[in-house]
Coordinates of C-alpha atoms and ligand atoms in Angstrom, one line a residue:
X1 CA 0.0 0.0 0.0
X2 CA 1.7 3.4 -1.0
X3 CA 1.9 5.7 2.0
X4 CA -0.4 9.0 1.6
X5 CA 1.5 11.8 0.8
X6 CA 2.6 14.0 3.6
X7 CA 3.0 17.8 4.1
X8 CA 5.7 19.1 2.6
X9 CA 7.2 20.7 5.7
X10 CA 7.3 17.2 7.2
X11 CA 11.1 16.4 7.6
X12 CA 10.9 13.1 5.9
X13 CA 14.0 10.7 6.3
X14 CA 15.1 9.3 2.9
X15 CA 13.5 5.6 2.4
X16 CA 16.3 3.2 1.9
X17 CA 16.4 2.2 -1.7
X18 CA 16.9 -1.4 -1.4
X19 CA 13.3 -2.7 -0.7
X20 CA 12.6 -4.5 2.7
X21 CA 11.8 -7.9 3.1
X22 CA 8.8 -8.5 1.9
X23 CA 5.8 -9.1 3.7
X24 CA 4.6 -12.3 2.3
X25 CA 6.9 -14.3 0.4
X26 CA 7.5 -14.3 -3.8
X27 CA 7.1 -17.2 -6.2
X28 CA 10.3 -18.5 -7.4
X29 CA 9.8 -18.1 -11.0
X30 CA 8.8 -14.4 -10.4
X31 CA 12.1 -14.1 -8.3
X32 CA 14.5 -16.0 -11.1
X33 CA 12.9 -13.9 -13.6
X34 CA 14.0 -10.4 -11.3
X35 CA 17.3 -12.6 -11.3
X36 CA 17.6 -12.5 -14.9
X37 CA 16.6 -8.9 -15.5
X38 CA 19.5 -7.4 -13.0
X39 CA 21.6 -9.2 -15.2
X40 CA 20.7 -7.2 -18.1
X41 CA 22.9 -3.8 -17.3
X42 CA 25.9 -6.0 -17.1
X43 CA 29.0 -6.9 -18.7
X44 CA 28.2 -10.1 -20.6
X45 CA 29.9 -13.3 -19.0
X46 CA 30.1 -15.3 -21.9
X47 CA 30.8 -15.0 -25.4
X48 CA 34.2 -13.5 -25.6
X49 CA 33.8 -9.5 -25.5
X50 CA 34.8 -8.9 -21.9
X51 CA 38.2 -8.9 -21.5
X52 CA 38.7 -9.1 -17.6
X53 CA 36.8 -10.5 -14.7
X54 CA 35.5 -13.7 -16.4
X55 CA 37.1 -16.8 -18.0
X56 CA 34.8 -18.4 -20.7
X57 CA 35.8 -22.0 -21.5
X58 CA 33.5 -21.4 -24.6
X59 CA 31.8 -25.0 -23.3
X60 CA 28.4 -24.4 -21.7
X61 CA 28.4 -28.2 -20.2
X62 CA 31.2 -26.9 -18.0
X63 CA 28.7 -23.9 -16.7
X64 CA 26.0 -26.8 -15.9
X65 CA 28.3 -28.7 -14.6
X66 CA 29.7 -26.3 -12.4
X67 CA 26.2 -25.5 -11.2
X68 CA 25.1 -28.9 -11.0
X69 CA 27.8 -29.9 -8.5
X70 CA 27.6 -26.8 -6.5
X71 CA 23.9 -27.5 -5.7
X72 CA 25.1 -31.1 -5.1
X73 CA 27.2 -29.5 -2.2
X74 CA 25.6 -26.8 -1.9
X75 CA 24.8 -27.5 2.0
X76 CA 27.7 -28.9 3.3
X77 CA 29.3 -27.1 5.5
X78 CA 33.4 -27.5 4.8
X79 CA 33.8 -26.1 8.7
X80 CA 34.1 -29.9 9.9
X81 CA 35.5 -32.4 8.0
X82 CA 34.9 -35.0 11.2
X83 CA 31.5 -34.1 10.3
X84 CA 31.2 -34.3 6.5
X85 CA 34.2 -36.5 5.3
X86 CA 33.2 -35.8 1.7
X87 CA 35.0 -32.2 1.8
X88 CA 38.6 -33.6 2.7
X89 CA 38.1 -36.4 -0.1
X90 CA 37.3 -33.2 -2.0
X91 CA 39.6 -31.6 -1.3
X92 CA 42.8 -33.9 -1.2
X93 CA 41.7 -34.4 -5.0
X94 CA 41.9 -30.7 -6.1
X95 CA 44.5 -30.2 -3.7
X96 CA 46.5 -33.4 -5.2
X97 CA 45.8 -32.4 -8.8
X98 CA 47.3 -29.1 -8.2
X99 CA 50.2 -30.2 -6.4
X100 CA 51.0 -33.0 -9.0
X101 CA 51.0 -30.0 -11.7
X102 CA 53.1 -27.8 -9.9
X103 CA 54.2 -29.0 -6.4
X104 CA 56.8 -31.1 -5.1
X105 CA 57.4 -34.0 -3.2
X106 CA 56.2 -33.5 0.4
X107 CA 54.4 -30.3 -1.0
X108 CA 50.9 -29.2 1.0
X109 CA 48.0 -26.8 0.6
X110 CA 44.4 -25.7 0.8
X111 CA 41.5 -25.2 -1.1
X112 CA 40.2 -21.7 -1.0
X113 CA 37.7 -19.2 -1.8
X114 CA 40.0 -17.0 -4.0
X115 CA 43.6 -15.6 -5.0
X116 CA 43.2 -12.8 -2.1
X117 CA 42.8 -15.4 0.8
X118 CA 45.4 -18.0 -0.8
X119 CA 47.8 -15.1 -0.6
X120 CA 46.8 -13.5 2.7
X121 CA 47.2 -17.1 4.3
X122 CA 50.6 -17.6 2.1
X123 CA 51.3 -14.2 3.9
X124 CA 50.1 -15.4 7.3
X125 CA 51.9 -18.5 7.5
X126 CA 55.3 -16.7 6.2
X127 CA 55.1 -14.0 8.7
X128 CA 54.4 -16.5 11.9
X129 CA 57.1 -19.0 10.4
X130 CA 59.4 -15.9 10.7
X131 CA 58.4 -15.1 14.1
X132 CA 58.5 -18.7 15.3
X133 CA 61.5 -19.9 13.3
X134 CA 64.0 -16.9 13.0
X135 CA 62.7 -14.6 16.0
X136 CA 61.5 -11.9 13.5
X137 CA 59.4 -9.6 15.3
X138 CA 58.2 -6.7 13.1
X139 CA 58.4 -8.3 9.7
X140 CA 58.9 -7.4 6.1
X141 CA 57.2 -8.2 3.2
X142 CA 59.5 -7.5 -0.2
X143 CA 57.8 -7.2 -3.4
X144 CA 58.2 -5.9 -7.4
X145 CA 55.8 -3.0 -7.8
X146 CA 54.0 -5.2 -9.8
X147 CA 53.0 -7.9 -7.7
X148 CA 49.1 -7.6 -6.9
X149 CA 47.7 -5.3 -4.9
X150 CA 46.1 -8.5 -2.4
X151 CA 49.6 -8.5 -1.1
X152 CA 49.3 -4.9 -0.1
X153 CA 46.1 -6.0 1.5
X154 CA 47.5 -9.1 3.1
X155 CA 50.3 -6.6 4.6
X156 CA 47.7 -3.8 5.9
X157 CA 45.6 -6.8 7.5
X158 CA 48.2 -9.0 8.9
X159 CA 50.5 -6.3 10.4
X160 CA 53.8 -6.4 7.5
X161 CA 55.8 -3.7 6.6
X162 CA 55.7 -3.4 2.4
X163 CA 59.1 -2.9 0.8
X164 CA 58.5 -2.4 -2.9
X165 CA 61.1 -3.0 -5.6
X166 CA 60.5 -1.1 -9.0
X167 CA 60.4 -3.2 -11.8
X168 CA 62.0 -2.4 -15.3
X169 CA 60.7 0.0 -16.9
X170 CA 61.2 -1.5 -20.1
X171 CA 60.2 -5.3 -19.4
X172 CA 58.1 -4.6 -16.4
X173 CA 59.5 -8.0 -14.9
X174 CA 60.9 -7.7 -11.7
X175 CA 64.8 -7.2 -11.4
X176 CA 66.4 -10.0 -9.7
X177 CA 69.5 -8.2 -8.2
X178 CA 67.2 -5.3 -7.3
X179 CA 64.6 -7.2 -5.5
X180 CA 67.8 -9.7 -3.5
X181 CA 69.0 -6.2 -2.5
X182 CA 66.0 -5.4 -0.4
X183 CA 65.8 -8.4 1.7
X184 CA 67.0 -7.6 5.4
X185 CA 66.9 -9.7 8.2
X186 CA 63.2 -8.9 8.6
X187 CA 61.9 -10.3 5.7
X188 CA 59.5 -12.6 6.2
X189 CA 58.7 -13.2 2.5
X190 CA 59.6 -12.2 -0.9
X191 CA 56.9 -12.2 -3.8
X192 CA 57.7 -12.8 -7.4
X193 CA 54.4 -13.2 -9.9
X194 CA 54.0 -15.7 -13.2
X195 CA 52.6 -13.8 -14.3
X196 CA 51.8 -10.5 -13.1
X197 CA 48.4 -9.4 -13.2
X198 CA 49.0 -6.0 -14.7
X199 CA 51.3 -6.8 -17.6
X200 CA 51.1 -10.6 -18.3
X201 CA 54.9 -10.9 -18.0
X202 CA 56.9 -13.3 -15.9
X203 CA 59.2 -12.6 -13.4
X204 CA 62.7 -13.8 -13.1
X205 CA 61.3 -16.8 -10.4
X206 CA 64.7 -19.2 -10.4
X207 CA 66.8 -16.0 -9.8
X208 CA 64.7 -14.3 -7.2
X209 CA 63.9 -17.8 -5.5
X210 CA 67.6 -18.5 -5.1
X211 CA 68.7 -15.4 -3.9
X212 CA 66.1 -15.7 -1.0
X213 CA 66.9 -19.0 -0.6
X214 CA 70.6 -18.1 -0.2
X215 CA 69.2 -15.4 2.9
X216 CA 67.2 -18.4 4.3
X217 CA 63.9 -16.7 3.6
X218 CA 60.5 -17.6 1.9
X219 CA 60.3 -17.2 -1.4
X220 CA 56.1 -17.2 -2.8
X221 CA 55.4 -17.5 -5.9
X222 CA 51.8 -15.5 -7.2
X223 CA 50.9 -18.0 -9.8
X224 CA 46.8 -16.8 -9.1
X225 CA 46.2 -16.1 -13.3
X226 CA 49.1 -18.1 -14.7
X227 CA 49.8 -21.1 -12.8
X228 CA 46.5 -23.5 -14.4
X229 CA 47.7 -21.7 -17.9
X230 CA 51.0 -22.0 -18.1
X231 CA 51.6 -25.8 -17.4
X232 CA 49.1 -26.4 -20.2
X233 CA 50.5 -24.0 -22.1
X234 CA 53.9 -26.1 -21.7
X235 CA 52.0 -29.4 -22.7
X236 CA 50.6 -27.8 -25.9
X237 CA 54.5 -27.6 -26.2
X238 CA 55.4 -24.1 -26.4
X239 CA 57.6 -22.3 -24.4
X240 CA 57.1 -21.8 -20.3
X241 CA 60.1 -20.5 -18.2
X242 CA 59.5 -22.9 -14.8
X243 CA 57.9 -21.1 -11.9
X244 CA 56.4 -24.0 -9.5
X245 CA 57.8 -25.4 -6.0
X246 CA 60.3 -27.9 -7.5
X247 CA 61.8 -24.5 -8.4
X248 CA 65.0 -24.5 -5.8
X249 CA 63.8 -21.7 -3.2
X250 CA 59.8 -21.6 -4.0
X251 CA 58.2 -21.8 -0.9
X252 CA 54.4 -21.2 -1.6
X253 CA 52.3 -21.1 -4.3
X254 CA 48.8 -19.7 -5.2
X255 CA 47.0 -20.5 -8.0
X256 CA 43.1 -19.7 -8.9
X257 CA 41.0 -22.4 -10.3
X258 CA 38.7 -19.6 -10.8
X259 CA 40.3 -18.5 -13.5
X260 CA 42.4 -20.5 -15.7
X261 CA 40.8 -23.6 -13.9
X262 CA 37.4 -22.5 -15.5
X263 CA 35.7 -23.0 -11.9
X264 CA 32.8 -20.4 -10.8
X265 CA 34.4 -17.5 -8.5
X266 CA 35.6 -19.0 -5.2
X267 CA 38.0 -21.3 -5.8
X268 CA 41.5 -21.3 -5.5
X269 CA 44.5 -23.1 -3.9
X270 CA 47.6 -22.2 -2.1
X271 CA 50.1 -24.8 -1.7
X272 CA 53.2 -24.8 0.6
X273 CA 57.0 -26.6 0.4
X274 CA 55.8 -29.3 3.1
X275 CA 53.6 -29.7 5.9
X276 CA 55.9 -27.8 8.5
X277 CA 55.2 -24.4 6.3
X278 CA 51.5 -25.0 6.4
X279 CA 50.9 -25.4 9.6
X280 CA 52.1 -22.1 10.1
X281 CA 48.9 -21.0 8.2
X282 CA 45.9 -23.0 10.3
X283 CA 44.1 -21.1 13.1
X284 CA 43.1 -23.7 15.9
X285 CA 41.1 -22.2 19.1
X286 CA 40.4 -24.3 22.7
X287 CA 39.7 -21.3 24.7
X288 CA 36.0 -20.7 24.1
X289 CA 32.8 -22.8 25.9
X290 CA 31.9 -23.8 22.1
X291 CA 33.2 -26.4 20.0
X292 CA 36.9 -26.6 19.6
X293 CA 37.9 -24.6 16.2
X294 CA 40.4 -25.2 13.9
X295 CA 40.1 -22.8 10.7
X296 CA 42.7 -23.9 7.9
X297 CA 41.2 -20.6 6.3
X298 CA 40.0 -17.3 6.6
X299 CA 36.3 -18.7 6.6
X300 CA 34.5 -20.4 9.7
X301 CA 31.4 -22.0 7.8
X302 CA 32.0 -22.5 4.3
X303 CA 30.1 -24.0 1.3
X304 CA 30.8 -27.2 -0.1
X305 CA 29.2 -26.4 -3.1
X306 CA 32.5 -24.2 -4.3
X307 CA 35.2 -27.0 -3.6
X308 CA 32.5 -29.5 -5.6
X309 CA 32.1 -27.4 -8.5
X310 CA 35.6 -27.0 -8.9
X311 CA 36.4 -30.7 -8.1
X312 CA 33.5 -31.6 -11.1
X313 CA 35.3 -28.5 -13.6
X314 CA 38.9 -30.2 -13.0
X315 CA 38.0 -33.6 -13.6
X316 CA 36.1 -32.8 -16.6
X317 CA 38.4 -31.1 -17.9
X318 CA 41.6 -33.1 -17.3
X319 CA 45.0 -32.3 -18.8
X320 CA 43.4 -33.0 -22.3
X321 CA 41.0 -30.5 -22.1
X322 CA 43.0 -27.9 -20.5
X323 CA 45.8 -28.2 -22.4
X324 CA 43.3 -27.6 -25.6
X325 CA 41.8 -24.8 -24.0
X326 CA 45.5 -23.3 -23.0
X327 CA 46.1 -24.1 -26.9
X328 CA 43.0 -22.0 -27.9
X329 CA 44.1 -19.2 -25.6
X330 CA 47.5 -19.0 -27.2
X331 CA 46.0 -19.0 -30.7
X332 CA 44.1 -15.9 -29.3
X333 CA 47.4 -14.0 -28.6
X334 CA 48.8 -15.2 -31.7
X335 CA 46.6 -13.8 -33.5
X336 CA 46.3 -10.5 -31.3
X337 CA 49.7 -9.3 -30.9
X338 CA 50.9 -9.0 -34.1
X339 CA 47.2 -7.4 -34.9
X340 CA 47.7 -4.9 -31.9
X341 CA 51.5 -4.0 -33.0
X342 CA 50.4 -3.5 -36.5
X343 CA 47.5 -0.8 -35.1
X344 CA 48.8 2.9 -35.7
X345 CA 48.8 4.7 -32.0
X346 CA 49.1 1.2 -30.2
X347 CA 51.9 0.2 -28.0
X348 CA 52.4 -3.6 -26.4
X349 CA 53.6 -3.1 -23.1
X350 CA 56.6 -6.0 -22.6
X351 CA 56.1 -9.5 -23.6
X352 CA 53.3 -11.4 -22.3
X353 CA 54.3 -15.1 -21.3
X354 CA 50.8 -16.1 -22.9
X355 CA 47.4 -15.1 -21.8
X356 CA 47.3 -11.1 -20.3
X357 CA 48.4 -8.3 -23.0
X358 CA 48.4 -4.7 -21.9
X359 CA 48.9 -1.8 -24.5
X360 CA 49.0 1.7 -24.5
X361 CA 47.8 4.2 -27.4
X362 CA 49.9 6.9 -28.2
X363 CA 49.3 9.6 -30.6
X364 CA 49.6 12.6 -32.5
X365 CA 47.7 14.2 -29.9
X366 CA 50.6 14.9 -27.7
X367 CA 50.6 17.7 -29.5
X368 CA 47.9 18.8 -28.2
X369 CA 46.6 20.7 -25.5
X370 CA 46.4 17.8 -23.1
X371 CA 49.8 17.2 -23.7
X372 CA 51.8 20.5 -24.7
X373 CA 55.6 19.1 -23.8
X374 CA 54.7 15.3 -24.3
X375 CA 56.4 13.9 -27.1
X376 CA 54.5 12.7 -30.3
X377 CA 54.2 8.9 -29.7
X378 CA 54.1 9.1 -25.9
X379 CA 51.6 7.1 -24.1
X380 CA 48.6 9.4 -23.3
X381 CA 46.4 8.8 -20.9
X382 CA 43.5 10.9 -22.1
X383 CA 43.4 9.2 -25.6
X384 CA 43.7 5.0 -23.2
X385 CA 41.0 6.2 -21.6
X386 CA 39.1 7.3 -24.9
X387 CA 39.5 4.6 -26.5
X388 CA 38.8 1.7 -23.4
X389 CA 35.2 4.5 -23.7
X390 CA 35.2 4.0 -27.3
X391 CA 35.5 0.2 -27.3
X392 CA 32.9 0.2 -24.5
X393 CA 30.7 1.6 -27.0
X394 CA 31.2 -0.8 -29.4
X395 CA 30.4 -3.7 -27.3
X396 CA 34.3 -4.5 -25.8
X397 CA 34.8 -3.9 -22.5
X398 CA 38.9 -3.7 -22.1
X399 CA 40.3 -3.0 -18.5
X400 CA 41.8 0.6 -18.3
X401 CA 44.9 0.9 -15.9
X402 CA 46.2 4.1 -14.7
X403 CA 49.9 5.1 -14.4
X404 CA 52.1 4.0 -12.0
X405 CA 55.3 5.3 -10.9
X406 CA 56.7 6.1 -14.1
X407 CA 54.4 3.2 -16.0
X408 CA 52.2 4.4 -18.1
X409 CA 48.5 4.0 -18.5
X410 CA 47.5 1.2 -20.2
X411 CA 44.2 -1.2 -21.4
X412 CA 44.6 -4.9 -20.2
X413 CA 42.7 -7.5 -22.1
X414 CA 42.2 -11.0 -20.8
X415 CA 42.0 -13.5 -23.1
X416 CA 40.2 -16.8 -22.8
X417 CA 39.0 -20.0 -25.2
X418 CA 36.0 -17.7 -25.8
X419 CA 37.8 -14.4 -27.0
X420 CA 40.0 -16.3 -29.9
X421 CA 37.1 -16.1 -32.3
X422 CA 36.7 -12.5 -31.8
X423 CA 39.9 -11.2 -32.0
X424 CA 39.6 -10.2 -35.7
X425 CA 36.5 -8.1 -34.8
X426 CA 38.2 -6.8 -31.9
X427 CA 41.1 -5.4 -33.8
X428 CA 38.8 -3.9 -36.9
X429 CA 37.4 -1.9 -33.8
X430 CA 39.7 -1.2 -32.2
X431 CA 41.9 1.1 -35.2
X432 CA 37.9 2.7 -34.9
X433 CA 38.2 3.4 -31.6
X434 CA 41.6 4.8 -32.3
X435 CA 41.0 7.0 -34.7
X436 CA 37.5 8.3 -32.7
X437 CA 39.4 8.8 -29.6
X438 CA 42.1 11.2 -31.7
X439 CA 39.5 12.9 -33.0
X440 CA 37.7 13.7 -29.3
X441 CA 38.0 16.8 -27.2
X442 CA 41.6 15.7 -25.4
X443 CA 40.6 14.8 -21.9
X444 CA 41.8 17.9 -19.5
X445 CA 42.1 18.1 -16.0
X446 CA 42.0 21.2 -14.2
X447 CA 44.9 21.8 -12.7
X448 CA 43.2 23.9 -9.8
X449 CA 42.2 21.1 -8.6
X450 CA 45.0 19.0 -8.8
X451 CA 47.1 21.5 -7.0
X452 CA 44.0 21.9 -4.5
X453 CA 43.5 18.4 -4.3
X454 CA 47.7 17.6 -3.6
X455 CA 47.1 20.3 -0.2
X456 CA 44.5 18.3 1.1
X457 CA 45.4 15.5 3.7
X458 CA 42.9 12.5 2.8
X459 CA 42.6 11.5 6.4
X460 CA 41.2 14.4 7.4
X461 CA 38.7 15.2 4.9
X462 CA 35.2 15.1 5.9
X463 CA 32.3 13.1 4.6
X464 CA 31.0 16.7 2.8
X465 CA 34.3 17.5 1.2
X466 CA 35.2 13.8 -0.2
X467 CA 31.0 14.0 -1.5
X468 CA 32.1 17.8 -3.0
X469 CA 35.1 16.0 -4.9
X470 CA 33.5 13.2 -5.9
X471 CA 30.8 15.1 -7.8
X472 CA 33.4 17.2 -9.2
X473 CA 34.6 14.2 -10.5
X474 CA 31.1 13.5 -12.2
X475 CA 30.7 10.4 -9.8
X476 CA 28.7 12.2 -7.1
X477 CA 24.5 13.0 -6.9
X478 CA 22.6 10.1 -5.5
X479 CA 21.3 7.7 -7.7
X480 CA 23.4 9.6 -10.6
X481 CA 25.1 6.2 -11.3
X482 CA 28.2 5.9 -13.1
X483 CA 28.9 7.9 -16.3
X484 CA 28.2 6.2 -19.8
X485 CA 32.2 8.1 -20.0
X486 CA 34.7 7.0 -17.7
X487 CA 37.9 8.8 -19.0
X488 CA 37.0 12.3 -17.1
X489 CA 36.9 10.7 -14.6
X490 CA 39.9 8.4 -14.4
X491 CA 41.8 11.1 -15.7
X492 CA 41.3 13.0 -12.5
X493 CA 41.8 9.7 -10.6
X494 CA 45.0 9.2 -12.5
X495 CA 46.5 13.0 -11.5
X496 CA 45.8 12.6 -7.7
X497 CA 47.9 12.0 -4.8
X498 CA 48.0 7.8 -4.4
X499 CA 46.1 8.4 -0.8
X500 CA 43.6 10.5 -1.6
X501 CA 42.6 8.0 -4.5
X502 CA 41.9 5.3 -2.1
X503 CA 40.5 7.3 0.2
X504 CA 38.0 8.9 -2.7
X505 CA 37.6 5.5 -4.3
X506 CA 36.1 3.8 -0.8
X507 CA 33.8 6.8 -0.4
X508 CA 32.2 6.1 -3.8
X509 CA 32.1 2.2 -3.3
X510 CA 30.5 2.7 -0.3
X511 CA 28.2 5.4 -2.2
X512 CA 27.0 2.3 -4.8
X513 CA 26.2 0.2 -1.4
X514 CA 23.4 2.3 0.4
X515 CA 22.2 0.7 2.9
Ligands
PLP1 C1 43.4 -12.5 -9.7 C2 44.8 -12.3 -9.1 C3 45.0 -12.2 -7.7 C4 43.8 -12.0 -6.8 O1 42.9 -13.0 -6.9 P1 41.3 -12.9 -6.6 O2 40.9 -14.2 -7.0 O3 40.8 -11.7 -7.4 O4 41.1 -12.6 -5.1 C5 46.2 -12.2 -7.3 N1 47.3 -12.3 -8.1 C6 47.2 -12.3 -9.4 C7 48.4 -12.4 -10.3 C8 45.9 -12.4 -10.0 O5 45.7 -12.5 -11.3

């Protein structure tokens, strides 16, 4: 029943927009239908256009699969294994398959829900096997600038100090000498990815794992997007510099099945040297009235349906199957790379080791009056951003990436079985979206407020003046939504101080949540 209107002088608090519970309860179908409909607004899953965020097999029996085994498991609770044996027998599968691909004898792990909590317990374990082993007491956590920003996170949550070792700026791999050079007596654990995230490349694992191995200190490998690629990758008999534990001075390992492994999102695994290592990782509790806890994970009560689902997706699959789909992938790149370094205004950012490409577009709009001193064929951010707008447009959604300590901007594409029959299209739009974004208004940024904005301290700004800024930046108003146009906006993202970017970033997450 809609409430009669009141008097306008009535102060009237805002109703919350999510809806309450309703009253009596809804028919399924009508509720899968509302399902359905959200789904409408965004980025397509499947079919090969999104190029971040999902992983498309291109075989729909693995999405029914997946689902069917989930809502096999879907009420298990993976808390007790006493209780529901199934989950270790689950679990020691994955867990074995994983280890048999890139462990080594003695190796150990643990299913989880994702790359952020294999690497926060990776993290974990390393910095109480410092504590416990070598006596360190506030420990160090030494990676490239490149490695992902859960490390960071692990770090900030778990109580490390970050030591961050610039890559090169040519390759953007790490730099093996550089990154021995930093580790101290307080290291607990140096990170080396394969690949990283941001650029697709590899970096120098044997070196960096030796040299920490020579310090006596962990060495973890963040193999979250690459390490159920690569190996297949290898089988399909191309080329695959060796990045697992029987790599002398690997000490941990993360991979994601949710990526490479073609599982739905939450499931990954981190895997440890031996058993000694692990333990170093498990949470167990006795001093409570209630049942005695022991957590091997972040989680208390989890699903079983994610470890089933990914169980069912790995034994589909098999080595076969991913080795075809790692086969598929690389055709993909084949065919992109050469297509991307043959576009006029593009520029492939180092050499991918298979699956992630980033690539910036330069252009004779450094000339321009975004750029007045830039050179002509220097990467420009206003013209990436234009053109990851552009592609939007036309159906693509490419990942923008802002600059980094002397790295420039960039648009990352991830490519899966699904994106190799689409590259062709993708590149025909892409010189399009080239060309439009040259021909566009450059994107300016005042510099009032930039200088404004690099006084301000971001701790101290309060909820009115980070809303102020934020509609400034065209992301404020409630219920405005997001822009059709991102590049104003990232552009003034990409010109502020690193602090106040979080800072404005959280405030406008927590805007799209409002309740
Ligand atoms: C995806 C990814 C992560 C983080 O994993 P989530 O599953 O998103 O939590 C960490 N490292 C690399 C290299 C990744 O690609």
């Amino acid at each position: 029943m809609p409430l009669a209107p009141r008097k306008r002088d009535t102060v009237v608090p805002e109703p919350p927009r999510a809806s309450a519970l309703p009253a009596s309860g809804r028919p399924a179908d009508e509720l899968l239908a509302r399902l359905r409909d959200l789904r409408a607004a965004d980025a397509p899953t499947r079919g090969g256009r999104t190029f971040a965020y999902v992983y498309d097999p291109g075989l729909p029996e693995v999405d029914e699969l997946a689902a069917a085994a989930y809502g096999a498991f879907a009420t298990v609770n993976g808390l007790d294994p006493t209780v529901f044996p199934s989950v270790a027998r689950l679990e020691n599968d994955v867990v074995g398959a994983v280890n048999a691909v890139l462990g080594a004898p003695g190796a150990q792990g643990t299913f989880t829900s994702g790359g952020t909590e294999s690497i926060l317990l990776a993290v974990k374990a390393a910095r109480d096997h410092a504590r416990a082993v070598r006596g360190v007491t506030r420990p160090q956590l030494v990676l490239p600038s490149t490695a992902h920003a859960a490390f960071h996170k692990a770090a900030h949550y778990l109580g490390l100090e970050t030591v961050v070792v610039p890559v090169d700026p040519v390759t953007f791999r790490a730099v093996a000498s550089e990154v021995a050079g930093a580790i101290t007596d307080r290291t607990a654990l140096v990170v080396v990815s394969a690949p990283s995230y941001a650029h697709g490349v590899q970096d120098p694992v044997e070196q960096v794992a030796s040299a920490a191995d020579e310090r006596g200190v962990l060495c973890h490998v963040d193999a979250c997007i690459g390490g159920w690629f690569l190996p297949f990758l290898a089988r399909a008999g191309r080329p695959v510099e060796p990045f697992g534990l029987s790599v002398r001075g690997v000490t941990s390992l993360s991979v994601d099945l949710h990526k490479y492994g073609y599982a739905d999102k939450g499931a990954s695994v981190v895997l440890y040297r031996d058993a000694e290592l692990r333990r170093h990782q498990y949470f167990a509790h006795a001093g409570w009235p209630g049942y005695p806890v022991v957590n091997p994970t972040v989680q208390g009560t989890k699903s079983g349906g994610l470890l089933a689902q990914a169980w069912a997706v790995l034994h589909h699959l098999g080595e076969d199957g991913y080795t075809a789909l790692a086969e598929r992938v690389a055709r993909a790149a084949d065919a992109l790379l050469p297509g991307l370094r043959a576009t006029d205004g593009v520029r492939v950012l180092g050499e991918p080791a298979g699956s992630l490409v980033a690539f910036t577009v330069t252009g004779p709009a450094a000339d321009r009056a975004a750029a007045p001193d830039a050179d002509a064929g220097s990467p420009d951010l206003g013209l990436v951003l234009h053109v990851a707008d552009e592609m939007r447009e036309r159906g693509w959604y490419l990942q923008p990436q802002l600059s980094y300590d002397g790295l420039p901007p960039n648009l990352h594409l991830t490519l899966t079985p699904a994106t190799a029959d689409r590259v062709g299209e993708l590149l025909v739009d892409l010189a399009e979206s080239v060309a439009a974004a040259r021909a566009l208004e450059p994107v300016v940024v005042d510099p009032g407020l930039v200088e404004l904005a690099a006084g301000l301290d971001p701790d101290a700004l309060t909820p009115e003046e980070v809303a102020g800024f934020l509609a400034f930046a065209g992301l404020g108003g409630e219920g405005s939504g997001l822009p059709t146009r991102m590049a104003p906006v990232l552009a003034l993202l990409d010109a502020l101080p690193p602090r106040l970017k979080e800072r404005l970033l959280a405030e406008f997450v927590g805007s799209l949540f409002r309740v």
